[in-house]
Amino acid sequence: MKLLAVEASQNATYYVSRYQQVEALGAELYVLNGLGTEDFWDPARYRIAGSQNIGDIIQAAKEWHAEEEFEGVLTFSESGVVAVAAVAEALGLPGIGVEAARTSRNKYLMRQAHERGGAAHPDFRFAADVDAALAAGAELGYPLILKPTLGAASNFVFKVDDPQEMRVRFADVMTGIETMTWALMEAEGLDLGPNGVIIEGYLDGHEHLIEAVAWDDEVYLGSIVDRITVESGTFDDDVHHAPTSLTPEQVAEVHQVVRTAAHAQGLRRAVLHAEIRFHQGRPFVLEIAVRPGGGGLDHMARISAGHDPIRCVADVARGERPDVSPYSPTQVHTAAMCLISGSGTVASVEVPEGAAEDPAVFFLKITATPGTVIKRPPAGNNILGFLGARGASLEEALSTAHVMASRIRTEMRPEHA
């Protein structure tokens, strides 16, 4: 099978490992970047459109499709969701459609869809300026959550407790909207919906990340991961555990919420990454993205639940129903964390020899290289990489991950040196 991966603006080499996974499943993967580096992928199956404009990307895709006859188009990037939907429509290939893609990319449009579709969600308001934000605070009551409508990876997401903090954090989010990589990597020439700040009521319970598949009238939960982070005023996506500690009854409730929300977003055949948070004992949808979760969540899904999100992406892209069934956890525990440093410029990252080959380590990926600028909240949410370990219990897996993380040595320079 021939599949086409598209990014409007190449995100360094972040998705290479996932492209390699697609090829390991038996696909011939071709890559089209609007803007990118020459050495990104096999030259025989790689092209650069030379432009971030969606019209130019579609034209390049059409010309290549006429030569190769692709079976499907895919992306692993949150910033590529709408662009890929537009390319798939233009090529007459399976896709979720531009409207559903836009609804699933823009947090405000997503919340409106949840409201219309009856999915349990936090109260929300769109704020074009700080006065609107303060009015929302007075109406909804504190604490509240602020986030960019076109954000990703917890960048510029804040919990605020009072009007004074609202003023400060609102300014931080507005700065982030102008500078955030995820927004700058979007294809140009697309209507992405309102670009601003969404304000939501705070949900005070435990949080879960779910890899799922929507297929016609059903939604299948493939993997459920517990977020076990101790929170502050920012949301570092840093420590997770699977299989979930949710009871079967809670899993059933989560399934109903995810199904309702996915259908409200117009998703009938799609790979989903859902984030659910409990509040006063009930599950609410935070968001549903139409791509697999990042970091090591695909590895956690395979190990802890026998679910392969990457295979599902390849199947759905070409219009084939994936081999999915209701959530069924294994007895293997996994713990994964983001590798987090202070802010600054990376001088070096030293990983112990043989660390990646340790049988207890299922995932070790360093995404930062010398010269990478790391921004930490409130200026951003960059990390050094990801680490995942397995064990017979949560405690064993988490201990292994912490020990291995402590052996990774990072040298930083002051950010503006």
GROMACS .gro file of C-alpha atoms in nm, residues 1 112 153 251 336 405:
model
    6
    1MET     CA    1   0.000   0.000   0.000
  112GLN     CA    2  -1.937   2.435   2.062
  153ALA     CA    3   0.110   1.982   2.387
  251VAL     CA    4  -1.460   0.275   3.171
  336ALA     CA    5   0.617   0.708   3.093
  405ALA     CA    6   1.587   0.953   3.397
   0.00000   0.00000   0.00000
